[in-house]
């Protein structure tokens, strides 16, 4: 139950950051987007930022359901697959695309790459491991 609540809080905070960026916030944005040849692709469509924010908050709600603090009737197969889908996404994110993001990235000397190594990869691994533990311990 505690791991589920921790995951809920992590996902709500991550979703909150994306909503903040959606409405024009700039803090942390330069560290959150990969760059190529020193050029940032800060022109991410607002709809993509909105979609990611909603998905992250939804992941948080999934773990709030798992904790027992929220009850929603729905197809069990969706919820059960969700508990495997979410950790899988974050473990794959930690592994990366072998170029810009993840443990095996080739571009390692940008602002994003440093933040990825120090914050994003450990966070993704922690989310993945906690998500798997939530499944096995419940």
C-alpha positions as YAML, in Angstrom:
chain: A
units: angstrom
residues:
- id: 1
  name: UNK
  ca: [0.00, 0.00, 0.00]
- id: 2
  name: UNK
  ca: [2.83, 2.42, 0.83]
- id: 3
  name: UNK
  ca: [4.56, 1.78, -2.52]
- id: 4
  name: UNK
  ca: [1.28, 2.39, -4.31]
- id: 5
  name: UNK
  ca: [0.87, 5.74, -2.54]
- id: 6
  name: UNK
  ca: [4.48, 6.71, -3.31]
- id: 7
  name: UNK
  ca: [3.89, 5.91, -6.99]
- id: 8
  name: UNK
  ca: [0.65, 7.90, -6.90]
- id: 9
  name: UNK
  ca: [2.50, 10.93, -5.53]
- id: 10
  name: UNK
  ca: [5.35, 10.59, -8.05]
- id: 11
  name: UNK
  ca: [2.92, 10.43, -10.97]
- id: 12
  name: UNK
  ca: [0.85, 13.37, -9.75]
- id: 13
  name: UNK
  ca: [4.00, 15.49, -9.37]
- id: 14
  name: UNK
  ca: [5.27, 14.46, -12.82]
- id: 15
  name: UNK
  ca: [1.86, 15.19, -14.32]
- id: 16
  name: UNK
  ca: [1.88, 18.53, -12.49]
- id: 17
  name: UNK
  ca: [5.18, 19.47, -14.11]
- id: 18
  name: UNK
  ca: [3.70, 18.75, -17.53]
- id: 19
  name: UNK
  ca: [0.61, 20.84, -16.78]
- id: 20
  name: UNK
  ca: [2.93, 23.63, -15.58]
- id: 21
  name: UNK
  ca: [4.84, 23.49, -18.89]
- id: 22
  name: UNK
  ca: [1.55, 23.30, -20.81]
- id: 23
  name: UNK
  ca: [0.46, 26.62, -19.32]
- id: 24
  name: UNK
  ca: [3.72, 28.38, -20.09]
- id: 25
  name: UNK
  ca: [6.05, 27.47, -17.23]
- id: 26
  name: UNK
  ca: [9.71, 27.27, -18.13]
- id: 27
  name: UNK
  ca: [11.42, 26.03, -14.97]
- id: 28
  name: UNK
  ca: [13.23, 22.76, -15.66]
- id: 29
  name: UNK
  ca: [12.15, 22.61, -19.28]
- id: 30
  name: UNK
  ca: [15.67, 22.95, -20.68]
- id: 31
  name: UNK
  ca: [16.68, 19.84, -18.76]
- id: 32
  name: UNK
  ca: [13.63, 17.84, -19.77]
- id: 33
  name: UNK
  ca: [14.02, 17.88, -23.55]
- id: 34
  name: UNK
  ca: [16.86, 16.21, -25.48]
- id: 35
  name: UNK
  ca: [19.02, 18.40, -27.68]
- id: 36
  name: UNK
  ca: [20.90, 17.69, -30.87]
- id: 37
  name: UNK
  ca: [24.03, 19.62, -31.75]
- id: 38
  name: UNK
  ca: [23.23, 22.11, -29.01]
- id: 39
  name: UNK
  ca: [19.81, 22.88, -30.51]
- id: 40
  name: UNK
  ca: [16.78, 22.18, -28.39]
- id: 41
  name: UNK
  ca: [13.48, 21.13, -29.81]
- id: 42
  name: UNK
  ca: [11.44, 23.19, -27.35]
- id: 43
  name: UNK
  ca: [8.63, 23.45, -29.87]
- id: 44
  name: UNK
  ca: [6.86, 20.37, -28.54]
- id: 45
  name: UNK
  ca: [3.16, 20.57, -29.42]
- id: 46
  name: UNK
  ca: [0.94, 21.55, -26.53]
- id: 47
  name: UNK
  ca: [-1.36, 18.62, -27.28]
- id: 48
  name: UNK
  ca: [1.55, 16.23, -26.68]
- id: 49
  name: UNK
  ca: [2.35, 17.90, -23.36]
- id: 50
  name: UNK
  ca: [-1.32, 17.72, -22.38]
- id: 51
  name: UNK
  ca: [-1.51, 14.05, -23.37]
- id: 52
  name: UNK
  ca: [1.59, 13.15, -21.31]
- id: 53
  name: UNK
  ca: [0.24, 15.09, -18.30]
- id: 54
  name: UNK
  ca: [-3.10, 13.29, -18.43]
- id: 55
  name: UNK
  ca: [-1.45, 9.88, -18.88]
- id: 56
  name: UNK
  ca: [0.89, 10.47, -15.93]
- id: 57
  name: UNK
  ca: [-1.97, 11.52, -13.66]
- id: 58
  name: UNK
  ca: [-3.95, 8.49, -14.89]
- id: 59
  name: UNK
  ca: [-1.02, 6.25, -13.94]
- id: 60
  name: UNK
  ca: [-1.13, 7.85, -10.51]
- id: 61
  name: UNK
  ca: [-4.85, 7.12, -10.21]
- id: 62
  name: UNK
  ca: [-4.17, 3.51, -11.18]
- id: 63
  name: UNK
  ca: [-1.86, 3.20, -8.17]
- id: 64
  name: UNK
  ca: [-4.33, 5.02, -5.95]
- id: 65
  name: UNK
  ca: [-6.83, 2.32, -6.90]
- id: 66
  name: UNK
  ca: [-4.22, -0.32, -6.04]
- id: 67
  name: UNK
  ca: [-3.69, 1.27, -2.62]
- id: 68
  name: UNK
  ca: [-7.40, 0.93, -1.84]
- id: 69
  name: UNK
  ca: [-7.99, 4.65, -1.30]
- id: 70
  name: UNK
  ca: [-9.94, 4.92, -4.55]
- id: 71
  name: UNK
  ca: [-12.47, 2.44, -5.88]
- id: 72
  name: UNK
  ca: [-13.46, 2.47, -9.51]
- id: 73
  name: UNK
  ca: [-15.41, -0.31, -11.15]
- id: 74
  name: UNK
  ca: [-14.03, -1.20, -14.49]
- id: 75
  name: UNK
  ca: [-12.83, -4.12, -16.53]
- id: 76
  name: UNK
  ca: [-10.34, -6.01, -14.37]
- id: 77
  name: UNK
  ca: [-8.20, -6.95, -17.35]
- id: 78
  name: UNK
  ca: [-7.47, -3.29, -18.11]
- id: 79
  name: UNK
  ca: [-6.40, -2.59, -14.55]
- id: 80
  name: UNK
  ca: [-4.38, -5.80, -14.25]
- id: 81
  name: UNK
  ca: [-2.52, -5.18, -17.51]
- id: 82
  name: UNK
  ca: [-1.99, -1.58, -16.45]
- id: 83
  name: UNK
  ca: [-0.04, -2.71, -13.41]
- id: 84
  name: UNK
  ca: [2.42, -4.45, -15.74]
- id: 85
  name: UNK
  ca: [2.29, -1.89, -18.54]
- id: 86
  name: UNK
  ca: [3.33, 1.10, -16.40]
- id: 87
  name: UNK
  ca: [6.53, -0.41, -14.92]
- id: 88
  name: UNK
  ca: [7.43, -1.80, -18.35]
- id: 89
  name: UNK
  ca: [7.23, 1.65, -19.94]
- id: 90
  name: UNK
  ca: [9.51, 3.15, -17.32]
- id: 91
  name: UNK
  ca: [12.06, 0.34, -17.40]
- id: 92
  name: UNK
  ca: [12.19, 0.66, -21.20]
- id: 93
  name: UNK
  ca: [12.59, 4.44, -20.80]
- id: 94
  name: UNK
  ca: [15.51, 3.86, -18.43]
- id: 95
  name: UNK
  ca: [17.16, 1.57, -20.99]
- id: 96
  name: UNK
  ca: [16.58, 4.25, -23.60]
- id: 97
  name: UNK
  ca: [16.72, 4.70, -27.34]
- id: 98
  name: UNK
  ca: [20.50, 4.13, -27.60]
- id: 99
  name: UNK
  ca: [21.02, 7.69, -28.89]
- id: 100
  name: UNK
  ca: [19.56, 10.51, -26.78]
- id: 101
  name: UNK
  ca: [17.99, 8.94, -23.67]
- id: 102
  name: UNK
  ca: [18.60, 6.13, -21.24]
- id: 103
  name: UNK
  ca: [21.44, 4.08, -19.86]
- id: 104
  name: UNK
  ca: [22.91, 3.37, -23.28]
- id: 105
  name: UNK
  ca: [22.65, 6.84, -24.84]
- id: 106
  name: UNK
  ca: [25.47, 7.95, -27.14]
- id: 107
  name: UNK
  ca: [25.02, 11.71, -26.76]
- id: 108
  name: UNK
  ca: [26.18, 12.28, -23.19]
- id: 109
  name: UNK
  ca: [27.39, 15.87, -22.88]
- id: 110
  name: UNK
  ca: [24.27, 17.98, -23.10]
- id: 111
  name: UNK
  ca: [22.20, 19.58, -20.35]
- id: 112
  name: UNK
  ca: [19.49, 17.00, -20.94]
- id: 113
  name: UNK
  ca: [21.95, 14.08, -20.95]
- id: 114
  name: UNK
  ca: [23.31, 15.14, -17.57]
- id: 115
  name: UNK
  ca: [19.81, 15.46, -16.10]
- id: 116
  name: UNK
  ca: [18.89, 12.15, -17.70]
- id: 117
  name: UNK
  ca: [21.81, 10.37, -16.04]
- id: 118
  name: UNK
  ca: [21.36, 12.00, -12.63]
- id: 119
  name: UNK
  ca: [17.56, 12.24, -12.34]
- id: 120
  name: UNK
  ca: [15.46, 10.68, -15.10]
- id: 121
  name: UNK
  ca: [17.12, 7.25, -15.40]
- id: 122
  name: UNK
  ca: [17.17, 6.61, -11.62]
- id: 123
  name: UNK
  ca: [13.58, 7.85, -11.34]
- id: 124
  name: UNK
  ca: [12.41, 5.62, -14.18]
- id: 125
  name: UNK
  ca: [14.20, 2.60, -12.70]
- id: 126
  name: UNK
  ca: [12.69, 3.35, -9.27]
- id: 127
  name: UNK
  ca: [9.20, 3.64, -10.76]
- id: 128
  name: UNK
  ca: [9.68, 0.40, -12.69]
- id: 129
  name: UNK
  ca: [10.99, -1.53, -9.69]
- id: 130
  name: UNK
  ca: [8.34, -0.15, -7.33]
- id: 131
  name: UNK
  ca: [5.62, -0.97, -9.87]
- id: 132
  name: UNK
  ca: [6.83, -4.57, -10.13]
- id: 133
  name: UNK
  ca: [7.07, -4.85, -6.35]
- id: 134
  name: UNK
  ca: [3.52, -3.55, -5.99]
- id: 135
  name: UNK
  ca: [2.37, -6.41, -8.21]
- id: 136
  name: UNK
  ca: [4.35, -9.08, -6.40]
- id: 137
  name: UNK
  ca: [3.65, -7.88, -2.87]
- id: 138
  name: UNK
  ca: [-0.09, -7.55, -3.25]
...
